[in-house]
JSON list of C-alpha atoms in Angstrom, two decimals:
[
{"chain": "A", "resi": 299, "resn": "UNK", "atom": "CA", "xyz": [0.00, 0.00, 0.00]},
{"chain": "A", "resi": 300, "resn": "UNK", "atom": "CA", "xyz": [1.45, 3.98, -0.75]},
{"chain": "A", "resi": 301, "resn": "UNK", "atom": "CA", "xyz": [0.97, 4.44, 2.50]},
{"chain": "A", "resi": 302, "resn": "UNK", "atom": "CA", "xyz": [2.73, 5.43, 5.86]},
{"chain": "A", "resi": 303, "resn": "UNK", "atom": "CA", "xyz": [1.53, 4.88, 9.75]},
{"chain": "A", "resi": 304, "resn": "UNK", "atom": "CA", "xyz": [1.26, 8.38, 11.58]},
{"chain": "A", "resi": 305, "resn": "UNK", "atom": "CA", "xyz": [3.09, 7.38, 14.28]},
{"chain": "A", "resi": 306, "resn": "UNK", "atom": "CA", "xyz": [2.82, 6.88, 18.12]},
{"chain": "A", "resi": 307, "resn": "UNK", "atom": "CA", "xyz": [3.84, 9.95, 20.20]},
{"chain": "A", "resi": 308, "resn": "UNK", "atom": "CA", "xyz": [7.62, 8.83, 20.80]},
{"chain": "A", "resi": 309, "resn": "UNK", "atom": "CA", "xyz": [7.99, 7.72, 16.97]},
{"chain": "A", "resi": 310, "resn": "UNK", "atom": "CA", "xyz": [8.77, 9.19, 14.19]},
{"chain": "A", "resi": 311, "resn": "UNK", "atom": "CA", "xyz": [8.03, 9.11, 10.54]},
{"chain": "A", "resi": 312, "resn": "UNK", "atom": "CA", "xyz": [9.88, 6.40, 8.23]},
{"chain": "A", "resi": 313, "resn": "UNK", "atom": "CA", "xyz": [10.15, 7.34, 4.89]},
{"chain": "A", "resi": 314, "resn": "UNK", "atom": "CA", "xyz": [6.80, 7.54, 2.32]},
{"chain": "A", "resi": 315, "resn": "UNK", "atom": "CA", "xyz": [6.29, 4.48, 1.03]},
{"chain": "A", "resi": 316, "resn": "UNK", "atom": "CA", "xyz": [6.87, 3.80, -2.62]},
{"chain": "A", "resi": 317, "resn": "UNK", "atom": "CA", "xyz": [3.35, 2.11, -3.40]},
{"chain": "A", "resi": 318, "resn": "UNK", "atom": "CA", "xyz": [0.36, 3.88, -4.55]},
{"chain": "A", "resi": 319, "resn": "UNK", "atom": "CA", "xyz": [-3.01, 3.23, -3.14]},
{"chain": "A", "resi": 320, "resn": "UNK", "atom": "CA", "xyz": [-6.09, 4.46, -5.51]},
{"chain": "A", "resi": 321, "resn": "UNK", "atom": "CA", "xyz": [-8.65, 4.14, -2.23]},
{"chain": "A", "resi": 322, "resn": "UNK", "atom": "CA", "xyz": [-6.32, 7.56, -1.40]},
{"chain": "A", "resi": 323, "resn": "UNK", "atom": "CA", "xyz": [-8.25, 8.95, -4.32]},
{"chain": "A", "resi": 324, "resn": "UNK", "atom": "CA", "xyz": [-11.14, 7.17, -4.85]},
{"chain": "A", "resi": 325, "resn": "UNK", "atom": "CA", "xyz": [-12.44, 7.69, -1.57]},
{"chain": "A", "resi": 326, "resn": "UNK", "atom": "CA", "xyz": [-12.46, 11.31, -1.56]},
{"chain": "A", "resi": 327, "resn": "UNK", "atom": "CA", "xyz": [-15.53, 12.82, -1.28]},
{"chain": "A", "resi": 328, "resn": "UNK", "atom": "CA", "xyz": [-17.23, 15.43, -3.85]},
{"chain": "A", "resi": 329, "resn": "UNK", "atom": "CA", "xyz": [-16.58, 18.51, -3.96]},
{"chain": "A", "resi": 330, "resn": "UNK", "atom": "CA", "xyz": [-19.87, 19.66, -2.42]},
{"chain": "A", "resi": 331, "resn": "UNK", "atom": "CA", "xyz": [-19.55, 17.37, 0.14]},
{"chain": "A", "resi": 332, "resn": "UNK", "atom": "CA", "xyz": [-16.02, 18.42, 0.65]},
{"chain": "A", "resi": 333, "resn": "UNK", "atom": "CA", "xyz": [-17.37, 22.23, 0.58]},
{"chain": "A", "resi": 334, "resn": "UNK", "atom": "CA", "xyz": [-20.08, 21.84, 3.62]},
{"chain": "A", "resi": 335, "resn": "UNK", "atom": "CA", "xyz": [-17.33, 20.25, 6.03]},
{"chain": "A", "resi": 336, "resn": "UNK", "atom": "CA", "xyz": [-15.71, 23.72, 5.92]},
{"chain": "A", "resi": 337, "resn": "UNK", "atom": "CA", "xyz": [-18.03, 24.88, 9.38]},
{"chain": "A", "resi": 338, "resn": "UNK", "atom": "CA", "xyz": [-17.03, 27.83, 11.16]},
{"chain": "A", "resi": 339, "resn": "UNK", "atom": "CA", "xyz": [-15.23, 25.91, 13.52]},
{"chain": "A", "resi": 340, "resn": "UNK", "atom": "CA", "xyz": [-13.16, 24.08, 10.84]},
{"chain": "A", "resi": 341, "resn": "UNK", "atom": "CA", "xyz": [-11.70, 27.15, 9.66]},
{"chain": "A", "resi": 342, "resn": "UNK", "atom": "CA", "xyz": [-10.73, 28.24, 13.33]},
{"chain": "A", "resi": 343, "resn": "UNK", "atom": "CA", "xyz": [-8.56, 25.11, 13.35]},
{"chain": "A", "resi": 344, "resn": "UNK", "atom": "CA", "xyz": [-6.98, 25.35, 10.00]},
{"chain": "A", "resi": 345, "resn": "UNK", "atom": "CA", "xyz": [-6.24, 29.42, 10.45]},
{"chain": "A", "resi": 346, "resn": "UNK", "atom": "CA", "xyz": [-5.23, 28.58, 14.23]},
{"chain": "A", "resi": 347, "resn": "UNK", "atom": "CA", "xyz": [-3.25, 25.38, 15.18]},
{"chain": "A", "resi": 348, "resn": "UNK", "atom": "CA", "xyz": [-2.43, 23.93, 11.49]},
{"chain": "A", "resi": 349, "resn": "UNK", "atom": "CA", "xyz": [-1.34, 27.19, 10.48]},
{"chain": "A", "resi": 350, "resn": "UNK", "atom": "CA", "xyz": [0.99, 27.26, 13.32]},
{"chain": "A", "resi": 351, "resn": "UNK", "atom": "CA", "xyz": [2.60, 24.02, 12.50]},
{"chain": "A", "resi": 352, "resn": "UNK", "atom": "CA", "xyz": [3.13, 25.67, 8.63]},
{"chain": "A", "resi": 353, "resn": "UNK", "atom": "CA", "xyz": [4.47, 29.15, 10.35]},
{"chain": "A", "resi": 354, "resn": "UNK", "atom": "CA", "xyz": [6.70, 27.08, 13.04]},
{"chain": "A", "resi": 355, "resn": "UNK", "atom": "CA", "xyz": [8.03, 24.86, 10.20]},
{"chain": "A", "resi": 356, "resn": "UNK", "atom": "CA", "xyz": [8.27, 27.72, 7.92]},
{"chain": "A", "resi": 357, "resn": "UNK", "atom": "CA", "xyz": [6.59, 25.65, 5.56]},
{"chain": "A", "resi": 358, "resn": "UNK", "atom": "CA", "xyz": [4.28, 28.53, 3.91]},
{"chain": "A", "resi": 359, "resn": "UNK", "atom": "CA", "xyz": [6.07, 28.73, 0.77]},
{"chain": "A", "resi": 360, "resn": "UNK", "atom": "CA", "xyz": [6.25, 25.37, -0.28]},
{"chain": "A", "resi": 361, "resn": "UNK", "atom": "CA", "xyz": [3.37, 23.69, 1.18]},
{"chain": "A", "resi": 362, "resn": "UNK", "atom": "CA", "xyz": [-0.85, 24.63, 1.22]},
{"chain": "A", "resi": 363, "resn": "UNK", "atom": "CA", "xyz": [-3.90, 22.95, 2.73]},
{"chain": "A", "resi": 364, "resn": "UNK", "atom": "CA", "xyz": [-5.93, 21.32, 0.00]},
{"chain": "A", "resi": 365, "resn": "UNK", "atom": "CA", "xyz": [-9.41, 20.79, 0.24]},
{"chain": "A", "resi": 366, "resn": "UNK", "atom": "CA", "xyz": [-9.82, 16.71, -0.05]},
{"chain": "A", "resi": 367, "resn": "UNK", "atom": "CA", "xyz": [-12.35, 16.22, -2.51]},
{"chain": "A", "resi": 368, "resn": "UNK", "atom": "CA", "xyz": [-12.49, 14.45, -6.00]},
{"chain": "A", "resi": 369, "resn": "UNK", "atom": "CA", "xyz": [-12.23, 15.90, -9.44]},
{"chain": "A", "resi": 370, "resn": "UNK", "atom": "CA", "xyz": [-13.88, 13.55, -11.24]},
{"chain": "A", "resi": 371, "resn": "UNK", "atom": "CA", "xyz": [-14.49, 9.29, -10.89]},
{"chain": "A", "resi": 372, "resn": "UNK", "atom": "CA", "xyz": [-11.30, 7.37, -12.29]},
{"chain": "A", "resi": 373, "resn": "UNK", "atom": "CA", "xyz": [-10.10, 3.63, -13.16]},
{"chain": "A", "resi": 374, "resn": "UNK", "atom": "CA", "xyz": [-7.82, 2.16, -10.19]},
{"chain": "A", "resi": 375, "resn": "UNK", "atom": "CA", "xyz": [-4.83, 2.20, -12.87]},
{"chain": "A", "resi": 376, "resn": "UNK", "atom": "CA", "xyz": [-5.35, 6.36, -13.61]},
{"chain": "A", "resi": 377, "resn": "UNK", "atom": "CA", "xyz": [-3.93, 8.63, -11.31]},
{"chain": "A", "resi": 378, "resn": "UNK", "atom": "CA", "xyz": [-5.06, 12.83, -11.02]},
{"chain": "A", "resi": 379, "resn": "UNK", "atom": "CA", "xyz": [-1.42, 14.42, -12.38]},
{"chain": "A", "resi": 380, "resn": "UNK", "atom": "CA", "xyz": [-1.16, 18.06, -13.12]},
{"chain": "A", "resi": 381, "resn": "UNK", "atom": "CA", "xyz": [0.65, 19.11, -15.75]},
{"chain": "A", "resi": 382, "resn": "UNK", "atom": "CA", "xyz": [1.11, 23.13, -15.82]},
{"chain": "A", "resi": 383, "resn": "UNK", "atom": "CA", "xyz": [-2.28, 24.63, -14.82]},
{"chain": "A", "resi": 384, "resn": "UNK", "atom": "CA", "xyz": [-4.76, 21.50, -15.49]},
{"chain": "A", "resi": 385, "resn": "UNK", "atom": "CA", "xyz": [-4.97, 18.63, -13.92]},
{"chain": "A", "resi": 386, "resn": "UNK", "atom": "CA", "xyz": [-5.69, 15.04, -16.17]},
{"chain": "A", "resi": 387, "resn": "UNK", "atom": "CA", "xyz": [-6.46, 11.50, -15.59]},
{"chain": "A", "resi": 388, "resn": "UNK", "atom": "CA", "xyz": [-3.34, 9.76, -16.53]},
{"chain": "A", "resi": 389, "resn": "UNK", "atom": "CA", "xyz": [-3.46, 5.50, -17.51]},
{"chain": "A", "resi": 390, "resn": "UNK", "atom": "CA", "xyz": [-0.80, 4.23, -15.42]},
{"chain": "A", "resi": 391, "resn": "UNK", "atom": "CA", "xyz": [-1.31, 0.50, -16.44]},
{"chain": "A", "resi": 392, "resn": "UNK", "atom": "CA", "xyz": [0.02, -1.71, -13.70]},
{"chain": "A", "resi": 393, "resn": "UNK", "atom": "CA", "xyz": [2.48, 0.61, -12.57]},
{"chain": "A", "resi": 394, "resn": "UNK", "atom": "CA", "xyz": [2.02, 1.18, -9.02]},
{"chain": "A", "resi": 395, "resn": "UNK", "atom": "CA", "xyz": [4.93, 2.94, -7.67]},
{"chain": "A", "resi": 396, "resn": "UNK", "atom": "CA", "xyz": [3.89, 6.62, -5.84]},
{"chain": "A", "resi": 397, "resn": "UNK", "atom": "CA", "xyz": [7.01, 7.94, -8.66]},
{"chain": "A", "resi": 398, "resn": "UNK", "atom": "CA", "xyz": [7.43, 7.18, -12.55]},
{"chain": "A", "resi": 399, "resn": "UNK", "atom": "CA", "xyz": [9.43, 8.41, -14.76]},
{"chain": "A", "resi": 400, "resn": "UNK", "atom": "CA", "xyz": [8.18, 8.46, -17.59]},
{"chain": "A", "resi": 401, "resn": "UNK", "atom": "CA", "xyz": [8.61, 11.12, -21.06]},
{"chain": "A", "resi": 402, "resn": "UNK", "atom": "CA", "xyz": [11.56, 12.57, -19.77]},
{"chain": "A", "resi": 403, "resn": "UNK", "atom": "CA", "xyz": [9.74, 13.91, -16.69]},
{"chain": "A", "resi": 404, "resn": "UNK", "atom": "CA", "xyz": [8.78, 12.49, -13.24]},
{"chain": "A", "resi": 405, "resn": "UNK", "atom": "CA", "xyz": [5.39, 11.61, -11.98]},
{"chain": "A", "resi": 406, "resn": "UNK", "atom": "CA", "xyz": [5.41, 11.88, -8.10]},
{"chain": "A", "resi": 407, "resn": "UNK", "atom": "CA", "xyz": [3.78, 12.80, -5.14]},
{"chain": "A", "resi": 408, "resn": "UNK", "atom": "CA", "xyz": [2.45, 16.42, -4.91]},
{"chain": "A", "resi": 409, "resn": "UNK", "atom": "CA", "xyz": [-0.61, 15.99, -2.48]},
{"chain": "A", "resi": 410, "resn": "UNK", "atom": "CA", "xyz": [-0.96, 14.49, 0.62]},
{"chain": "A", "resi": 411, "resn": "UNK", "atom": "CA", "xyz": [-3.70, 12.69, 3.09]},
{"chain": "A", "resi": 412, "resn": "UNK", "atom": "CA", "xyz": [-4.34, 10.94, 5.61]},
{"chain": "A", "resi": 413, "resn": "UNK", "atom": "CA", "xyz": [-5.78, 7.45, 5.01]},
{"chain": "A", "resi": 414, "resn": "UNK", "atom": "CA", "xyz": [-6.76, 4.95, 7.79]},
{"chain": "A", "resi": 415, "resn": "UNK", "atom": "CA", "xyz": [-4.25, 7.09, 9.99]},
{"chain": "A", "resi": 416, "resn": "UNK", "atom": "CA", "xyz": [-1.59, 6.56, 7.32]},
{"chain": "A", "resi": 417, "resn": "UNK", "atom": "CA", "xyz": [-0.39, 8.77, 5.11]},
{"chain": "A", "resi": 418, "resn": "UNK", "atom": "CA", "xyz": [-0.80, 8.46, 1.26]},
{"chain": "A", "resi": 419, "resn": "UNK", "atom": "CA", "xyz": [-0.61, 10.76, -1.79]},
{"chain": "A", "resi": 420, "resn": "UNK", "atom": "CA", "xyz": [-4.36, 11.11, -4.04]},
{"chain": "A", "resi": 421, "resn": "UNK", "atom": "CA", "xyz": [-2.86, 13.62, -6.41]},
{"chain": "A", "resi": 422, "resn": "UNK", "atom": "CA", "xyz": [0.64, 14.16, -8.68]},
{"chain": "A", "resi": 423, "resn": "UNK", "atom": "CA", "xyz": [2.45, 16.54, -10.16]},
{"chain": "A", "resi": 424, "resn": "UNK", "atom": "CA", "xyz": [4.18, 15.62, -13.75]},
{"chain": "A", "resi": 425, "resn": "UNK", "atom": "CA", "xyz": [7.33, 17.94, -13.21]},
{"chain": "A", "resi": 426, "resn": "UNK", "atom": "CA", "xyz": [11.69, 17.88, -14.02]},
{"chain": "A", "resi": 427, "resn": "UNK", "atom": "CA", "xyz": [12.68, 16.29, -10.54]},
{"chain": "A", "resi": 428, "resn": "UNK", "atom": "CA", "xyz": [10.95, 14.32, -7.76]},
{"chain": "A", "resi": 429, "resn": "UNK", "atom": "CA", "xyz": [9.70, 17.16, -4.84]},
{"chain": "A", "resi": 430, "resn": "UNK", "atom": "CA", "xyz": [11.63, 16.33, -1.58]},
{"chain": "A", "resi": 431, "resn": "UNK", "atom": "CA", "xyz": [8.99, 16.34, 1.11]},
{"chain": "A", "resi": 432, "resn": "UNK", "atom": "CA", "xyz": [9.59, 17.55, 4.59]},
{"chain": "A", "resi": 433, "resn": "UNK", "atom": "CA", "xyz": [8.75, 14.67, 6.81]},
{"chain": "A", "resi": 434, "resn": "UNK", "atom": "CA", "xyz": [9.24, 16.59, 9.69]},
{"chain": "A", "resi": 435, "resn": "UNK", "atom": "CA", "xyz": [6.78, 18.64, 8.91]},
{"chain": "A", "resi": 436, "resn": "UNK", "atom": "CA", "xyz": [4.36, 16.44, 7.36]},
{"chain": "A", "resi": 437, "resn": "UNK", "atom": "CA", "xyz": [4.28, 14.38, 10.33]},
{"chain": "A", "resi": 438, "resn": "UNK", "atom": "CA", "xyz": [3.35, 17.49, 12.82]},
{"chain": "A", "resi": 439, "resn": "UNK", "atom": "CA", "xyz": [1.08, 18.72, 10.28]},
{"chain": "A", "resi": 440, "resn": "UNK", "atom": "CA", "xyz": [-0.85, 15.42, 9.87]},
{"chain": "A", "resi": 441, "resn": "UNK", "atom": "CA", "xyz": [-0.21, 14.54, 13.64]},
{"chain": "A", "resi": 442, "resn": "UNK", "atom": "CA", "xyz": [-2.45, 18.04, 14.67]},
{"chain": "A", "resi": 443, "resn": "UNK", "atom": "CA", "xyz": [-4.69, 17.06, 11.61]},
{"chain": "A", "resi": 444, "resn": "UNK", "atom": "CA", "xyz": [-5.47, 13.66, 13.34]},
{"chain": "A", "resi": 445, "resn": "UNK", "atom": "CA", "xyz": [-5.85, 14.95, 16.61]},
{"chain": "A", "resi": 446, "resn": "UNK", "atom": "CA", "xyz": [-7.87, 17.89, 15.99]},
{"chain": "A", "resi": 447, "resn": "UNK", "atom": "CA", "xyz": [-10.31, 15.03, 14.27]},
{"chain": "A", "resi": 448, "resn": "UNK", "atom": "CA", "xyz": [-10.62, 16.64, 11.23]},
{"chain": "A", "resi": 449, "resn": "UNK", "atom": "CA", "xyz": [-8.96, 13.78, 8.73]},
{"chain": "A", "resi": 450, "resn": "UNK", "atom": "CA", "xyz": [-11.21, 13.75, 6.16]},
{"chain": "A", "resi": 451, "resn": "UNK", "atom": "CA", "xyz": [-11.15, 17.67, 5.30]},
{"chain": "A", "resi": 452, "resn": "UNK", "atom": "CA", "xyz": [-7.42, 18.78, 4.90]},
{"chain": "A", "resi": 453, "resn": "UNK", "atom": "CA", "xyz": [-4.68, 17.50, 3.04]},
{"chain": "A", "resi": 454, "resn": "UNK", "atom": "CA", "xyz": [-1.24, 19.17, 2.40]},
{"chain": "A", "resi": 455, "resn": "UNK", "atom": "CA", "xyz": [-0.02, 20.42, -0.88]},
{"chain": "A", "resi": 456, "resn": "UNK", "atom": "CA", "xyz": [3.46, 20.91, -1.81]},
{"chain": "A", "resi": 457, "resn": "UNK", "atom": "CA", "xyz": [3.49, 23.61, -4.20]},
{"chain": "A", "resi": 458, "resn": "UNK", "atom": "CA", "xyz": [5.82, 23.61, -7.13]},
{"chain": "A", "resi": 459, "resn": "UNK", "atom": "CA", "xyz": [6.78, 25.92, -9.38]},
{"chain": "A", "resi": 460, "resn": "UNK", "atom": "CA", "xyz": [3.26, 26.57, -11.60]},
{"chain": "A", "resi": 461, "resn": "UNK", "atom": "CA", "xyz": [1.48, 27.89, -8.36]},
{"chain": "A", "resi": 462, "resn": "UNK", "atom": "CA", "xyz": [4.30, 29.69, -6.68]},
{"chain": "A", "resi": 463, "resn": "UNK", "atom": "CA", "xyz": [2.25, 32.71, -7.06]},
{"chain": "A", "resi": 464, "resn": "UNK", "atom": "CA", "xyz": [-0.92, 31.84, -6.41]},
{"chain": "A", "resi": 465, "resn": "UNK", "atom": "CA", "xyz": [-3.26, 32.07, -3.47]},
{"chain": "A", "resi": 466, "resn": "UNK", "atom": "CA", "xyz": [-6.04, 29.25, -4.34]},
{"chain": "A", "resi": 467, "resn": "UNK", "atom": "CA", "xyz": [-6.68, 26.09, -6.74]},
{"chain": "A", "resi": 468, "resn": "UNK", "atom": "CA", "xyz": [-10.01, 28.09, -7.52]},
{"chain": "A", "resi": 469, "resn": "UNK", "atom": "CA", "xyz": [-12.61, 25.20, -9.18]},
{"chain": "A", "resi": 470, "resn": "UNK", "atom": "CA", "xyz": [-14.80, 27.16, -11.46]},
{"chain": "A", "resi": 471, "resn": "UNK", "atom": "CA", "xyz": [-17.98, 24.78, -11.33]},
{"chain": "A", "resi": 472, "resn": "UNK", "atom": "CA", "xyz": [-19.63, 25.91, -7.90]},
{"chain": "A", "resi": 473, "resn": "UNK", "atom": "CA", "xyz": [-16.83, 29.00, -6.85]},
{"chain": "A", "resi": 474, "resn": "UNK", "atom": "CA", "xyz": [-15.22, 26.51, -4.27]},
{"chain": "A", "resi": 475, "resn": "UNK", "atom": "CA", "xyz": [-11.18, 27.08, -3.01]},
{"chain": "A", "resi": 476, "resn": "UNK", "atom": "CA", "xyz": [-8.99, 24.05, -2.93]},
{"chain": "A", "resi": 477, "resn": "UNK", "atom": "CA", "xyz": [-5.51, 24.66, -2.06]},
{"chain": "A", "resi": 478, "resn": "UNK", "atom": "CA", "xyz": [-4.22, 28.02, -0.14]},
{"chain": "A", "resi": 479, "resn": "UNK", "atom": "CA", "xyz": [-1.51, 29.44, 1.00]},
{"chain": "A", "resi": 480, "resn": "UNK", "atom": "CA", "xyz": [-2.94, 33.00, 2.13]},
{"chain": "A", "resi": 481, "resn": "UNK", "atom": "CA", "xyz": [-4.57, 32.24, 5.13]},
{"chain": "A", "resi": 482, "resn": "UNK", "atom": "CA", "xyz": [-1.52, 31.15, 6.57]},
{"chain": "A", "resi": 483, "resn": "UNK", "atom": "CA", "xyz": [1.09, 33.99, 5.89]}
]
């Protein structure tokens, strides 16, 4: 499985394992559904303690909160990839490693949830190099996430170099925010 135990108070985070798990993505829930989980209270935790653990880490400039919700319904062999502003369904056949290379460029890892209180990427980025991932911070991010109860709302984003500038994955359909970075500078 792609994915990796949030650990125990005295542990700490092994490395991500290498093995997707499509029930990361599939499982997601719609976008409106996704949309009425963001209560009042929600946002208090995400602008108070999770933002913290981003300004502590000093993670604002490389990492977001994503809204977990799905795009669109997939095959088990596709996987979400964005490539420059749009994001596609790409076939992956029987590949099922979290990073590919593949047309001179890398598939891997560019959003993050938790999953049965384990970690595991549900979306990709199709960029030059494989995005090294703060585990450090991924593990006190998803540790607050967990314990604040709120698991199936936020996931972390590691921004790369096509939203550097931007503020929110904005999703057109219904005027709903995805990913952001501004609430937390």
């Amino acid at each position: 499985m792609s994915t990796l135990a949030v650990p125990g108070p005295q542990s700490q985070f092994a490395m991500l394992d290498r093995v997707y798990n499509p029930k990361a993505y599939d499982t997601l829930a719609s976008l409106r559904q996704a949309h009425d989980k963001l209560t009042p209270d929600v946002m208090d935790k995400l602008t108070g303690p999770i933002r913290k653990v981003f300004l502590d880490h000093k993670a604002v400039n490389n990492y977001g909160i994503i809204l977990l919700r799905n795009h669109f319904q997939m095959p088990s062999h596709q996987r979400l990839v964005e490539h420059g502003p749009i994001s596609i369904p790409w076939d992956m056949g029987n590949e099922d490693k979290n990073t590919v290379s593949t047309c001179a460029r890398i598939i891997s890892p560019g959003s993050i949830r938790l999953l049965d209180s384990k970690l595991a990427p549900f979306e990709f980025a199709f960029s030059l190099t494989e995005f090294e991932l703060n585990e450090e911070f991924l593990e006190a991010t998803f540790r607050i996430i967990q314990d604040l109860g709120l698991d199936k709302i936020p996931g972390v984003r590691y921004f790369d170099k096509y939203d550097a500038e931007l503020t929110v994955d904005h999703t057109r359909a219904c005027e709903c925010h995805g990913a952001t970075r501004s609430i937390f500078q």
